[in-house]
Short mmCIF file of C-alpha atoms (C1' of nucleotides) in Angstrom, two decimals:
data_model
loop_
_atom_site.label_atom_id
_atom_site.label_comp_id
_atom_site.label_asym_id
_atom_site.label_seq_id
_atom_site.Cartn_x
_atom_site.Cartn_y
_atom_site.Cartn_z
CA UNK G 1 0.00 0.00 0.00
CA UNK G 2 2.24 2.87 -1.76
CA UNK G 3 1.58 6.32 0.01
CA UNK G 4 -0.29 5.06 3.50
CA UNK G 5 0.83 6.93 6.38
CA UNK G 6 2.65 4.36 9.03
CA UNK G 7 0.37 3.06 10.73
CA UNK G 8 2.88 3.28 13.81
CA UNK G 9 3.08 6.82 13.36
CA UNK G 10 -0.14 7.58 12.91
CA UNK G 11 -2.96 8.34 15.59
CA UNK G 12 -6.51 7.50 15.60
CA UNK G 13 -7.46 10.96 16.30
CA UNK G 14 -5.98 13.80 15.08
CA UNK G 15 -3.78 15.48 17.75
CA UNK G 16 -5.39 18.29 19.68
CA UNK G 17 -4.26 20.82 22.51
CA UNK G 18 -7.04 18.28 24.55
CA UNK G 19 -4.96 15.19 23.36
CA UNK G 20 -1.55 16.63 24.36
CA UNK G 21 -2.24 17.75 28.02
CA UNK G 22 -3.87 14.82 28.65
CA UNK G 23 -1.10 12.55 27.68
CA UNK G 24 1.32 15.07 29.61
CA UNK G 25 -0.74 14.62 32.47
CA UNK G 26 -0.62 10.65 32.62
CA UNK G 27 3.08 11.10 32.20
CA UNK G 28 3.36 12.88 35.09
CA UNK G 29 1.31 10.82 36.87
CA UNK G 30 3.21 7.45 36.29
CA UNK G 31 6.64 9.31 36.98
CA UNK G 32 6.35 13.00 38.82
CA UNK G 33 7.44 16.01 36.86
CA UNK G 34 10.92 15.10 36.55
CA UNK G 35 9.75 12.13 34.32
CA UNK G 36 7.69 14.33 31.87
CA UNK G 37 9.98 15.66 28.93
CA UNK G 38 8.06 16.66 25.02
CA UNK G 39 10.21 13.90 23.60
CA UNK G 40 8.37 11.83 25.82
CA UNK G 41 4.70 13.02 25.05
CA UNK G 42 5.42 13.28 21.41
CA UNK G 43 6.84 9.34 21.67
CA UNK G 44 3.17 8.31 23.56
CA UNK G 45 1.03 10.03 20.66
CA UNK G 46 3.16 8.61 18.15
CA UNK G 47 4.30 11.69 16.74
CA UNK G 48 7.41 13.88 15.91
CA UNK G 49 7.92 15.98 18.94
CA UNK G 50 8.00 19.23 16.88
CA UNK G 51 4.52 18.74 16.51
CA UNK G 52 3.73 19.44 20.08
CA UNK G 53 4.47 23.05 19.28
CA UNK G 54 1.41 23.32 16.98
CA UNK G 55 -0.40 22.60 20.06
CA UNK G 56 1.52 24.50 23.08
CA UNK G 57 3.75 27.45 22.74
CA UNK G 58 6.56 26.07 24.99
CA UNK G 59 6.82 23.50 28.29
CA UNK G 60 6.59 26.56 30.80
CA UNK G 61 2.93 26.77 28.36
CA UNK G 62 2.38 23.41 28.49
CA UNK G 63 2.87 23.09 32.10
CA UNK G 64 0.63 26.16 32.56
CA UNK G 65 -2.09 23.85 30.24
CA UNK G 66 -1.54 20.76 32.88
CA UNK G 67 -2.36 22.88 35.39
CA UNK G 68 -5.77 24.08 34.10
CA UNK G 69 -6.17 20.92 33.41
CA UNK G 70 -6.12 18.84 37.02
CA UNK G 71 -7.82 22.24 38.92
CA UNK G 72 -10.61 21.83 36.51
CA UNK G 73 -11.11 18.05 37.97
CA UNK G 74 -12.13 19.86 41.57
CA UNK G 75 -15.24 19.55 41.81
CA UNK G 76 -18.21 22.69 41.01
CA UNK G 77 -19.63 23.93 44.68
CA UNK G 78 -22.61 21.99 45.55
CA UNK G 79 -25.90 24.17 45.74
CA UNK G 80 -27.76 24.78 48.42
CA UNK G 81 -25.71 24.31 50.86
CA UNK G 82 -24.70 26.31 53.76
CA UNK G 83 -21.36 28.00 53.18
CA UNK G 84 -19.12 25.73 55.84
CA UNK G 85 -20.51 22.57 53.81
CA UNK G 86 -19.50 23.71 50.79
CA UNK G 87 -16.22 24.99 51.45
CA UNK G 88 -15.92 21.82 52.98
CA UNK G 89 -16.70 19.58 50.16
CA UNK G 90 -14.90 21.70 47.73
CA UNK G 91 -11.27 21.65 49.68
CA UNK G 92 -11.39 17.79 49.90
CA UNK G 93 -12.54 17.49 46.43
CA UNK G 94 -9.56 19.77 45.62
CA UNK G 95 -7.06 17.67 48.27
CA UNK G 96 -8.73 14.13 46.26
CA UNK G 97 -6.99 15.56 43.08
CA UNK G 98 -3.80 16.65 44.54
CA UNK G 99 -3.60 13.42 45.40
CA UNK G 100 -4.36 12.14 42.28
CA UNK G 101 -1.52 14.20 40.51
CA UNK G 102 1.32 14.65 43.37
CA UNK G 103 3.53 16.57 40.82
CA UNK G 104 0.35 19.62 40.73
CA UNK G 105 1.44 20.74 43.90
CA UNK G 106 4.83 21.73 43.33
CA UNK G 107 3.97 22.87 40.00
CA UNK G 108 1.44 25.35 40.80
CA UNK G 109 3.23 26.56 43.66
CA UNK G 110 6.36 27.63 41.54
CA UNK G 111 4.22 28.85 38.70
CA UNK G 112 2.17 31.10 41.39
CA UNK G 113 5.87 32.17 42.67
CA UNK G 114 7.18 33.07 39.13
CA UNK G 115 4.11 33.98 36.93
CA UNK G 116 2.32 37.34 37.21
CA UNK G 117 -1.05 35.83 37.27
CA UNK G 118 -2.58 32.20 38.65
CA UNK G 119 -3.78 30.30 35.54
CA UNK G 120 -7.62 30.97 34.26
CA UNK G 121 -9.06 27.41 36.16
CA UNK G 122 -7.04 28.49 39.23
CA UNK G 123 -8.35 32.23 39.24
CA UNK G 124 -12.05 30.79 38.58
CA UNK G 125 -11.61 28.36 41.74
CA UNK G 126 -10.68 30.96 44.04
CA UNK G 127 -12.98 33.29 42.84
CA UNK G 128 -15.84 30.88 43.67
CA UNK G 129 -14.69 30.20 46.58
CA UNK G 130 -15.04 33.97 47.47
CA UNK G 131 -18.06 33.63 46.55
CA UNK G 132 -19.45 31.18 49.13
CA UNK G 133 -17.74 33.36 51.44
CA UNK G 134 -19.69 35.95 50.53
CA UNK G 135 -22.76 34.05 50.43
CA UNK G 136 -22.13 33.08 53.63
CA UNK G 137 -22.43 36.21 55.29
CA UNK G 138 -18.92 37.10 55.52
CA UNK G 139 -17.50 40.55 55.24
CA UNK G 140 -15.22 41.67 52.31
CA UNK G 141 -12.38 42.15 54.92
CA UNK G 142 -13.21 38.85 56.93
CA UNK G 143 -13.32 36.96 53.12
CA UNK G 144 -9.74 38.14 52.57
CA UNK G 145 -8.55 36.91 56.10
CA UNK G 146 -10.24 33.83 55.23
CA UNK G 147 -8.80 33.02 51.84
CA UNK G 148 -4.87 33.44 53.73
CA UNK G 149 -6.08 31.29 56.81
CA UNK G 150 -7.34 28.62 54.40
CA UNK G 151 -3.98 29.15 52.32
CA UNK G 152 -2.42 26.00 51.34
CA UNK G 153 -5.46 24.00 52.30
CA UNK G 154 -6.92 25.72 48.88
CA UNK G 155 -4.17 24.42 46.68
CA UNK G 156 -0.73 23.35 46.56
CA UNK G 157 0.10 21.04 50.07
CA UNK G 158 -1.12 17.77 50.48
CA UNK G 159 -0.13 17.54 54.27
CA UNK G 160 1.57 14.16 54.24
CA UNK G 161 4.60 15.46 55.93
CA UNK G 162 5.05 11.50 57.05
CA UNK G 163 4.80 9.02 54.69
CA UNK G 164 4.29 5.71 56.78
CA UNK G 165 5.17 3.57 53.64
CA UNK G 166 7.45 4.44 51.60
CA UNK G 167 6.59 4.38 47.89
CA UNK G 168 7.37 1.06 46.65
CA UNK G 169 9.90 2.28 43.98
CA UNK G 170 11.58 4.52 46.24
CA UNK G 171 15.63 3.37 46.36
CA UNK G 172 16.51 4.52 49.61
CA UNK G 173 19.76 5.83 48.87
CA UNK G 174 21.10 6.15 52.24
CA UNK G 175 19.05 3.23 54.44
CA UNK G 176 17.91 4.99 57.73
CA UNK G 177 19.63 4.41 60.34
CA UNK G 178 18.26 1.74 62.96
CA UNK G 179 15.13 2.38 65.17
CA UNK G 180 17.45 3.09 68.27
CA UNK G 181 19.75 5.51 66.74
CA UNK G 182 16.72 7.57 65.07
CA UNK G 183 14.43 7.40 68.53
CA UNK G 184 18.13 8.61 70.71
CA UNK G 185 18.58 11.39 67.93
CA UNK G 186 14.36 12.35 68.10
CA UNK G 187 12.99 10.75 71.21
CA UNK G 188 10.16 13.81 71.00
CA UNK G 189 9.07 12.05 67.36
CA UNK G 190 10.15 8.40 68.79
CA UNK G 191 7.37 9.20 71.54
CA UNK G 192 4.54 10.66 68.92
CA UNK G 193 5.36 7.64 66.86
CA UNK G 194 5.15 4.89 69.15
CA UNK G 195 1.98 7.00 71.28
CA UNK G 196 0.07 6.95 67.68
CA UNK G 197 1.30 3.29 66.56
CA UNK G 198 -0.02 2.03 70.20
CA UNK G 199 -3.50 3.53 70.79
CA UNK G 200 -4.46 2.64 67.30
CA UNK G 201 -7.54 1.45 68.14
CA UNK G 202 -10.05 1.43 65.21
CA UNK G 203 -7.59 2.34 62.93
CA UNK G 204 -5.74 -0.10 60.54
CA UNK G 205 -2.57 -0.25 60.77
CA UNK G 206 0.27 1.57 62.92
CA UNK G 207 0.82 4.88 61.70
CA UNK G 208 -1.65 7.97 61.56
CA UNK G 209 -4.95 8.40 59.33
CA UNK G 210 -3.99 10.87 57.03
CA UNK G 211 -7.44 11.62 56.12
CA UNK G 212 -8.52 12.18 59.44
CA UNK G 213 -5.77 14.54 60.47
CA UNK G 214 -6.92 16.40 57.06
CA UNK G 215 -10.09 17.21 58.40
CA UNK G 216 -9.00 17.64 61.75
CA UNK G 217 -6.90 20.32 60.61
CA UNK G 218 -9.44 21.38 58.32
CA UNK G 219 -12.45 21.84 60.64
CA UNK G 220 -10.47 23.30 63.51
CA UNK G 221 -9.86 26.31 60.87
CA UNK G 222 -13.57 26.68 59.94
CA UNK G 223 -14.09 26.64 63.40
CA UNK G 224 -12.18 29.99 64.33
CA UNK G 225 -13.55 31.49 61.14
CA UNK G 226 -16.70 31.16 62.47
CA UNK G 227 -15.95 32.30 65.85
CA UNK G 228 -14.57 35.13 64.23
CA UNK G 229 -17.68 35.80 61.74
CA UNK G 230 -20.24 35.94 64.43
CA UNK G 231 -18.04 38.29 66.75
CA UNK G 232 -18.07 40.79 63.95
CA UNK G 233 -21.98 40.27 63.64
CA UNK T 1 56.42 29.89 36.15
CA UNK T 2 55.91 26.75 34.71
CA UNK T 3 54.20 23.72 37.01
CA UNK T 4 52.08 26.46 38.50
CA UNK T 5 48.10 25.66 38.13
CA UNK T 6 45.94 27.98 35.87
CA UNK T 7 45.04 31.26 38.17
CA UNK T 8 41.58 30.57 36.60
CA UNK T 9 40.97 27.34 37.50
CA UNK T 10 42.53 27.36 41.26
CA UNK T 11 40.24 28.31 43.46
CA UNK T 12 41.51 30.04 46.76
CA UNK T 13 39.86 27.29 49.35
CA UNK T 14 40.14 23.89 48.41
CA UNK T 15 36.68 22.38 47.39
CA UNK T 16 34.39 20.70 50.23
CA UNK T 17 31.02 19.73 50.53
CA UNK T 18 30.05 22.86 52.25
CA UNK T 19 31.69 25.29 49.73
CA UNK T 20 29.65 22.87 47.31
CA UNK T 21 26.38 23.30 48.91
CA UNK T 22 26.35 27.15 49.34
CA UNK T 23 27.18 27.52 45.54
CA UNK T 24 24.22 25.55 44.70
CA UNK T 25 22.14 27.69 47.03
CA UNK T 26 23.45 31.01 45.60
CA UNK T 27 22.70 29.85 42.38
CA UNK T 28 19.03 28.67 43.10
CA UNK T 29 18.95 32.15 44.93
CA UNK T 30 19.55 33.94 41.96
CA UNK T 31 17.95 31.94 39.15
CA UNK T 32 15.75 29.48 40.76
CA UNK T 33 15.73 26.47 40.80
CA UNK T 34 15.34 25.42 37.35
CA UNK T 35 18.88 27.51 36.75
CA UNK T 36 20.48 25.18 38.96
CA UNK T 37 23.09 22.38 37.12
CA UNK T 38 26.26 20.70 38.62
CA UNK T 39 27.98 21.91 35.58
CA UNK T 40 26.94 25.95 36.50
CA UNK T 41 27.95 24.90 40.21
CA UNK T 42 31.50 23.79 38.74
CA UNK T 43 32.03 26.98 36.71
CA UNK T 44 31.44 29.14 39.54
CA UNK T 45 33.46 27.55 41.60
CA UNK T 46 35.79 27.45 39.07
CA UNK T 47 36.18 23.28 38.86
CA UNK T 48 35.25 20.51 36.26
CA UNK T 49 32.26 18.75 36.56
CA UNK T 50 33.23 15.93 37.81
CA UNK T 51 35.16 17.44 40.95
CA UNK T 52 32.01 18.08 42.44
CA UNK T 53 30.80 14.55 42.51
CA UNK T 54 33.89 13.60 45.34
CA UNK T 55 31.66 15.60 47.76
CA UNK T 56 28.23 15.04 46.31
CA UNK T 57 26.90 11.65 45.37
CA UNK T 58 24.35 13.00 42.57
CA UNK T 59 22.27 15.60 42.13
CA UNK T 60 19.05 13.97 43.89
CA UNK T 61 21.72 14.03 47.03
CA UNK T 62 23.01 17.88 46.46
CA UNK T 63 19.52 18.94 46.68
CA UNK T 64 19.14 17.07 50.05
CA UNK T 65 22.07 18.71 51.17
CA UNK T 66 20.30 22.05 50.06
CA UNK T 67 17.39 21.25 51.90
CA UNK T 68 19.80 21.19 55.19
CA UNK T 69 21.66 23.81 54.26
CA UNK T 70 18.44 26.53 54.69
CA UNK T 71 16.58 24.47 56.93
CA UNK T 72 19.74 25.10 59.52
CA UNK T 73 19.28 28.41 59.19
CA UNK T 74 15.91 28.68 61.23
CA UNK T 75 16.95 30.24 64.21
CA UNK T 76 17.09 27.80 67.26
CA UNK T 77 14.03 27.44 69.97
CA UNK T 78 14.06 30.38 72.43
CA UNK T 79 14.76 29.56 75.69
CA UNK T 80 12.55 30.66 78.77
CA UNK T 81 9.78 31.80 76.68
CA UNK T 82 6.27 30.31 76.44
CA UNK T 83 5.19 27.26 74.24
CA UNK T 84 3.03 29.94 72.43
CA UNK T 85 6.07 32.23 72.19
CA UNK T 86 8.31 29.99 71.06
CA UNK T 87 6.41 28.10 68.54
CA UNK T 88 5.49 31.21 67.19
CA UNK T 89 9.13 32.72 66.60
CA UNK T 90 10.42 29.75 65.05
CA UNK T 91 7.46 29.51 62.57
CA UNK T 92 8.30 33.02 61.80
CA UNK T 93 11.91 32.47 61.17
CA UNK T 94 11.08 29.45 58.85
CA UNK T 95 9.02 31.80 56.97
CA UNK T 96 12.00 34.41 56.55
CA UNK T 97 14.43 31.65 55.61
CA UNK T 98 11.54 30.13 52.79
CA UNK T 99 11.13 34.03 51.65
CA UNK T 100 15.48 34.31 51.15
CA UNK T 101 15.22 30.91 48.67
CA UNK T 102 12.20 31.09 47.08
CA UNK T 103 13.18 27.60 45.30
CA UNK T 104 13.09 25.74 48.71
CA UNK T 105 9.43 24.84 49.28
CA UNK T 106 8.69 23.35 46.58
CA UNK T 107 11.75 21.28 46.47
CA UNK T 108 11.26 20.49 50.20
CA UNK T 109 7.82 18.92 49.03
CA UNK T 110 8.65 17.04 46.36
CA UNK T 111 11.59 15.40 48.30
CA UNK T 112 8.93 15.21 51.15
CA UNK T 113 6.46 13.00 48.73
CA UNK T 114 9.35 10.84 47.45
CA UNK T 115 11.75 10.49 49.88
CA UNK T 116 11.00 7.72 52.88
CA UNK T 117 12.40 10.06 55.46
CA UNK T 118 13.25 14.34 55.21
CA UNK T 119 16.76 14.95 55.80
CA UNK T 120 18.15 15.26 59.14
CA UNK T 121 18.06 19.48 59.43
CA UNK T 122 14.18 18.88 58.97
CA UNK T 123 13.62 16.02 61.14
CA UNK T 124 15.54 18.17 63.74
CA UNK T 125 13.22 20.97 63.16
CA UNK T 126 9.86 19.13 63.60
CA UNK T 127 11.60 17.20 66.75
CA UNK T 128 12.04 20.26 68.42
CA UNK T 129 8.87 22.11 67.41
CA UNK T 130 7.05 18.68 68.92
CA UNK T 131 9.57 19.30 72.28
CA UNK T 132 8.14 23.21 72.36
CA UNK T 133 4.59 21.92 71.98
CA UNK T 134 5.12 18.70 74.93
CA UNK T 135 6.84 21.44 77.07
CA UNK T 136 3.92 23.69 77.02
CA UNK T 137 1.71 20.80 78.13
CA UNK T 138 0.62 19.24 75.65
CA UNK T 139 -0.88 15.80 75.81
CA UNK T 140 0.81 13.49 72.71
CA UNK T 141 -2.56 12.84 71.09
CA UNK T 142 -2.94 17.10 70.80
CA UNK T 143 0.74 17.29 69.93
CA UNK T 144 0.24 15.19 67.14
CA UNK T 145 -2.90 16.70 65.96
CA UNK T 146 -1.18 20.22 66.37
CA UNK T 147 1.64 19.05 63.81
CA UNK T 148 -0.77 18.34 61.26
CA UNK T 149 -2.70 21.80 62.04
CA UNK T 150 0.30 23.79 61.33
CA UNK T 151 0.71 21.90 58.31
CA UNK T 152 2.25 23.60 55.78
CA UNK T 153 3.13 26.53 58.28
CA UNK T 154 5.89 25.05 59.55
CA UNK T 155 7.34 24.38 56.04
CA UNK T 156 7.22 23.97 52.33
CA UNK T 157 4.72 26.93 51.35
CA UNK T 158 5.38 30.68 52.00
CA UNK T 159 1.03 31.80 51.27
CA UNK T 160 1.81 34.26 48.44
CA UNK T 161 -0.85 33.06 46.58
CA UNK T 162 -1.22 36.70 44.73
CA UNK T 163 1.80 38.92 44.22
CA UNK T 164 0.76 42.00 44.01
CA UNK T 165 4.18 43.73 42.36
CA UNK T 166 5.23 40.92 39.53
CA UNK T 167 8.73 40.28 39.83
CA UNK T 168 10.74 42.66 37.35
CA UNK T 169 12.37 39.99 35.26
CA UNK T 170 8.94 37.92 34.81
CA UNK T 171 8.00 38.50 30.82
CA UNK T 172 4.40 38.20 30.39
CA UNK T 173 4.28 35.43 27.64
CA UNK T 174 0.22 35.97 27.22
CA UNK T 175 -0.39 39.64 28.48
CA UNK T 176 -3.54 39.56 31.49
CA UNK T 177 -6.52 40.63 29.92
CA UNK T 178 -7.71 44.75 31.00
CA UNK T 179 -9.19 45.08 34.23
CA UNK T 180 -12.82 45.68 32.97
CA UNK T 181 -12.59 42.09 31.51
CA UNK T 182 -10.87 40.72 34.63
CA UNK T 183 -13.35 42.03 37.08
CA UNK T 184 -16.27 41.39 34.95
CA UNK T 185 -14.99 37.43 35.07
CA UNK T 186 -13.76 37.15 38.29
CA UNK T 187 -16.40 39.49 40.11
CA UNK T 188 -15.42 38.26 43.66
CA UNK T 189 -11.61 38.86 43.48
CA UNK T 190 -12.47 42.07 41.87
CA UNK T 191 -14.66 43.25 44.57
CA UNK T 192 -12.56 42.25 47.25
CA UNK T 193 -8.94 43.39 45.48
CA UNK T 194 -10.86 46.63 44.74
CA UNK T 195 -11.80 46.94 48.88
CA UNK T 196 -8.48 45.79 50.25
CA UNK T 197 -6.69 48.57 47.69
CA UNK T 198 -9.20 51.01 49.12
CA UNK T 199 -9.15 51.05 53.08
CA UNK T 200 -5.42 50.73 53.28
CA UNK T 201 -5.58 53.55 55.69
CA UNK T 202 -2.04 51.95 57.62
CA UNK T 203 -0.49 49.87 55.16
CA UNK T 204 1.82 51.27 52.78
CA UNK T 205 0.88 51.26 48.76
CA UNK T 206 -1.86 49.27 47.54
CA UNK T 207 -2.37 45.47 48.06
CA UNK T 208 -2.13 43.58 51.55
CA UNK T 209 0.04 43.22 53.84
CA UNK T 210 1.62 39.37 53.45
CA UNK T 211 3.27 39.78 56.70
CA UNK T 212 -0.02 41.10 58.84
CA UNK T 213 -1.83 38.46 56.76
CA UNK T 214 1.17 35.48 57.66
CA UNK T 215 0.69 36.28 61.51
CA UNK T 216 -2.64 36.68 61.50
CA UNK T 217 -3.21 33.51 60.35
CA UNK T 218 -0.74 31.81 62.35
CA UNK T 219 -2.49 33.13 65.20
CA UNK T 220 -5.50 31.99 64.64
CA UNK T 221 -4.16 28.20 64.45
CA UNK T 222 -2.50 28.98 67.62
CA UNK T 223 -5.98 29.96 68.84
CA UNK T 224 -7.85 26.97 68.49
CA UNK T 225 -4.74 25.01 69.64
CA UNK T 226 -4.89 26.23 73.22
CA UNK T 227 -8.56 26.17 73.40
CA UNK T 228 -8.21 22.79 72.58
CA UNK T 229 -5.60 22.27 74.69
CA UNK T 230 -7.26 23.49 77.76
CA UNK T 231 -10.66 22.27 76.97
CA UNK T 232 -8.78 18.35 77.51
CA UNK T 233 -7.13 19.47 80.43
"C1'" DA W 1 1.79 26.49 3.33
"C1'" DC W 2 2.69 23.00 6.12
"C1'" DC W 3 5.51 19.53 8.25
"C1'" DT W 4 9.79 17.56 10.07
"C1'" DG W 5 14.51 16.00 10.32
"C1'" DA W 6 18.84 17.62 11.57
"C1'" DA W 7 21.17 20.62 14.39
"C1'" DC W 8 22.26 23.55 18.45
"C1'" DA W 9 23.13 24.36 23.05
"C1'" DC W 10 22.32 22.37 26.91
"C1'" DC W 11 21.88 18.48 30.81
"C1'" DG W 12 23.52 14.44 34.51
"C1'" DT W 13 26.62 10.87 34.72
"C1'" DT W 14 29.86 6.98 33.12
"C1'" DC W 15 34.20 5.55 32.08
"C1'" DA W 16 38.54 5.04 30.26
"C1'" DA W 17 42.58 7.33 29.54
"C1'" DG W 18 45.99 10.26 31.53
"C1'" DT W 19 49.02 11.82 35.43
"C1'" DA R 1 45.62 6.53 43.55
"C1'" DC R 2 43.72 10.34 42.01
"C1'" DC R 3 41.90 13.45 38.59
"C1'" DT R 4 39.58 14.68 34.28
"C1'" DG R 5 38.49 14.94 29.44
"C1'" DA R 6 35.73 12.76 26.18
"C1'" DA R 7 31.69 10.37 25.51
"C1'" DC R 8 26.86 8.79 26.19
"C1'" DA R 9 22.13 9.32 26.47
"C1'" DC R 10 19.28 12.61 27.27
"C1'" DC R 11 16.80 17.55 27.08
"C1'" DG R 12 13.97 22.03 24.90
"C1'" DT R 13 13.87 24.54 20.88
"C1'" DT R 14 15.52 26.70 16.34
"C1'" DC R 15 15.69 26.52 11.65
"C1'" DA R 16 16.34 25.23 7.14
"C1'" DA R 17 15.30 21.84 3.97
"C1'" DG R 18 11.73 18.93 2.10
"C1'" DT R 19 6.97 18.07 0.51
#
DNA sequence: ACCTGAACACCGTTCAAGT
DNA sequence: ACCTGAACACCGTTCAAGT
């Protein structure tokens, strides 16, 4: 068959800006953003990597694109529901995705550091989120203490600051040294460690419930918000 | 004078591992940390290559030895001071030390998410921050549940989410739309960028006050903390 | 006009050849 | 034994040559 495309080389669909941050995002996915390179997108759509640039301007674009991308997972705020529910069920919806994508975190914090303005899906999230503030009988000056107390817990920080299992593909490079040495060298974290491993009663395992801490954390926030809301009232 | 070693190459010091480490951070300083490459590191320092991998295993383990390097700059726990005191300083000081490298939080999380264990500077950090917290009369259950509240307080995210002055060097690859159609899509931010620029009777120029904002959060957390605290007591 | 291969200026790291 | 240049397998992006 003189004059058929490869068939190796060529896609189903026709490549798209869609097609290309999707692909970029899986990438980053299986191997974190140091993994993700356009030679390596291209290779996954079967195409030249010069034709990534119909599509995005540059990576620092592209990356911009991803980012758009995984923020426009979090889910819409729910109607009719008082404000604290809905922040609620928006920040865990948004903390479900960062989990999803553990490279977004870094990313959009550098990009917020470096670029001028957040990216459109970012801007739009906030901005709703303002507006359940509103909604909820905040003040304007109350909504922008609000938005810096819930900082991180918006975007950008998933909290695991202890990973009780190490990813499975993780080398360690240097092996940690023996339970002794590390509880002599940090008896305060030897204590919390072996206090939360102990009294694990209904949860599974030793080590602490991530999710729980979460909305520990999270509630205990909302809480002083409020406290502070109704004092103003 | 023949034997002698080129002036150019010779450096004045012989090469260590800390002469190493605080190139790397100047150049991350300056350039982020995208500018950063062992062969940049080299030319600074005025050495091949490959002279900096007697002191540094790999890159992966020069960026761990970052990571030390500015978390040892937090200033040490007070002594004689309140838990509330004390915690509250030393958050504070993290915070200057993230605002001087810019480039550390986010490489602080990554190696958080990847690594099994954060380098020793860090684990010394959060051991002592859980000794301020146990000292103050905490119980361990609170202590841990305080360490999660802090969250990303005590490292890894400095809560710029909007810069108000861009930083000079940032070219605006797509230029932000005119205000009209920025307020008329983000109507929230607009309103409540257009009331912070409005009332700031005190603060100096237009935008808020990152600092005010920083502590003001920070004290909230602390807030809820020691009502929880004595509400178990 | 569109597409794309080769090329350029990088990168981290290996390794063999030099002293 | 130590040091280091060349080399390898990458990378993002430019650009000219091909259709």
């Amino acid at each position: 068959m003189p004059g058929r495309p490869d068939p190796a080389r060529r896609s189903r669909t026709p490549l798209s800006r869609l097609r290309v941050l999707s692909a970029a995002v899986a990438l980053a996915d299986e191997g974190g953003a140091d993994a993700l390179s356009m030679r390596k997108i291209a290779q996954r759509l079967g195409v030249v990597p010069m034709a990534l640039y119909k599509h995005v301007a540059n990576k620092d674009e592209l990356l911009d694109g991803m980012i758009d991308t995984v923020v426009g997972e979090i889910d819409p705020p729910v109607e009719g529901a008082d404000w604290r529910t809905t922040v609620r069920l928006r920040v865990l919806s948004a903390r479900r995705m960062l989990l999803r994508h553990p490279w977004a975190s870094a990313v959009i914090e550098t990009r917020m550091k470096e670029r001028p303005a957040p990216t459109p899906a970012v801007m739009a999230y906030l901005d709703e989120m303002i507006g359940v503030f509103r909604a909820g009988g905040f003040s304007l000056d109350l909504v922008h203490h609000a938005m810096h107390v819930m900082g991180s817990r918006l975007l950008g920080f998933s909290q695991e600051l202890f990973v009780d299992s190490p990813s499975p593909a993780a080398p360690s490079s240097s092996p940690s040294p023996p339970p002794e040495e590390m509880a002599a060298r940090y008896p305060n974290i030897a204590e919390l460690a072996g206090a939360v491993a102990h009294d694990a009663g209904s949860v599974v395992g030793a080590g602490c419930d991530d999710q729980y801490e979460f909305e520990f954390a999270l509630d205990l926030t909302l809480d002083g918000l409020e406290r502070l809301r109704d004092a103003a009232a």
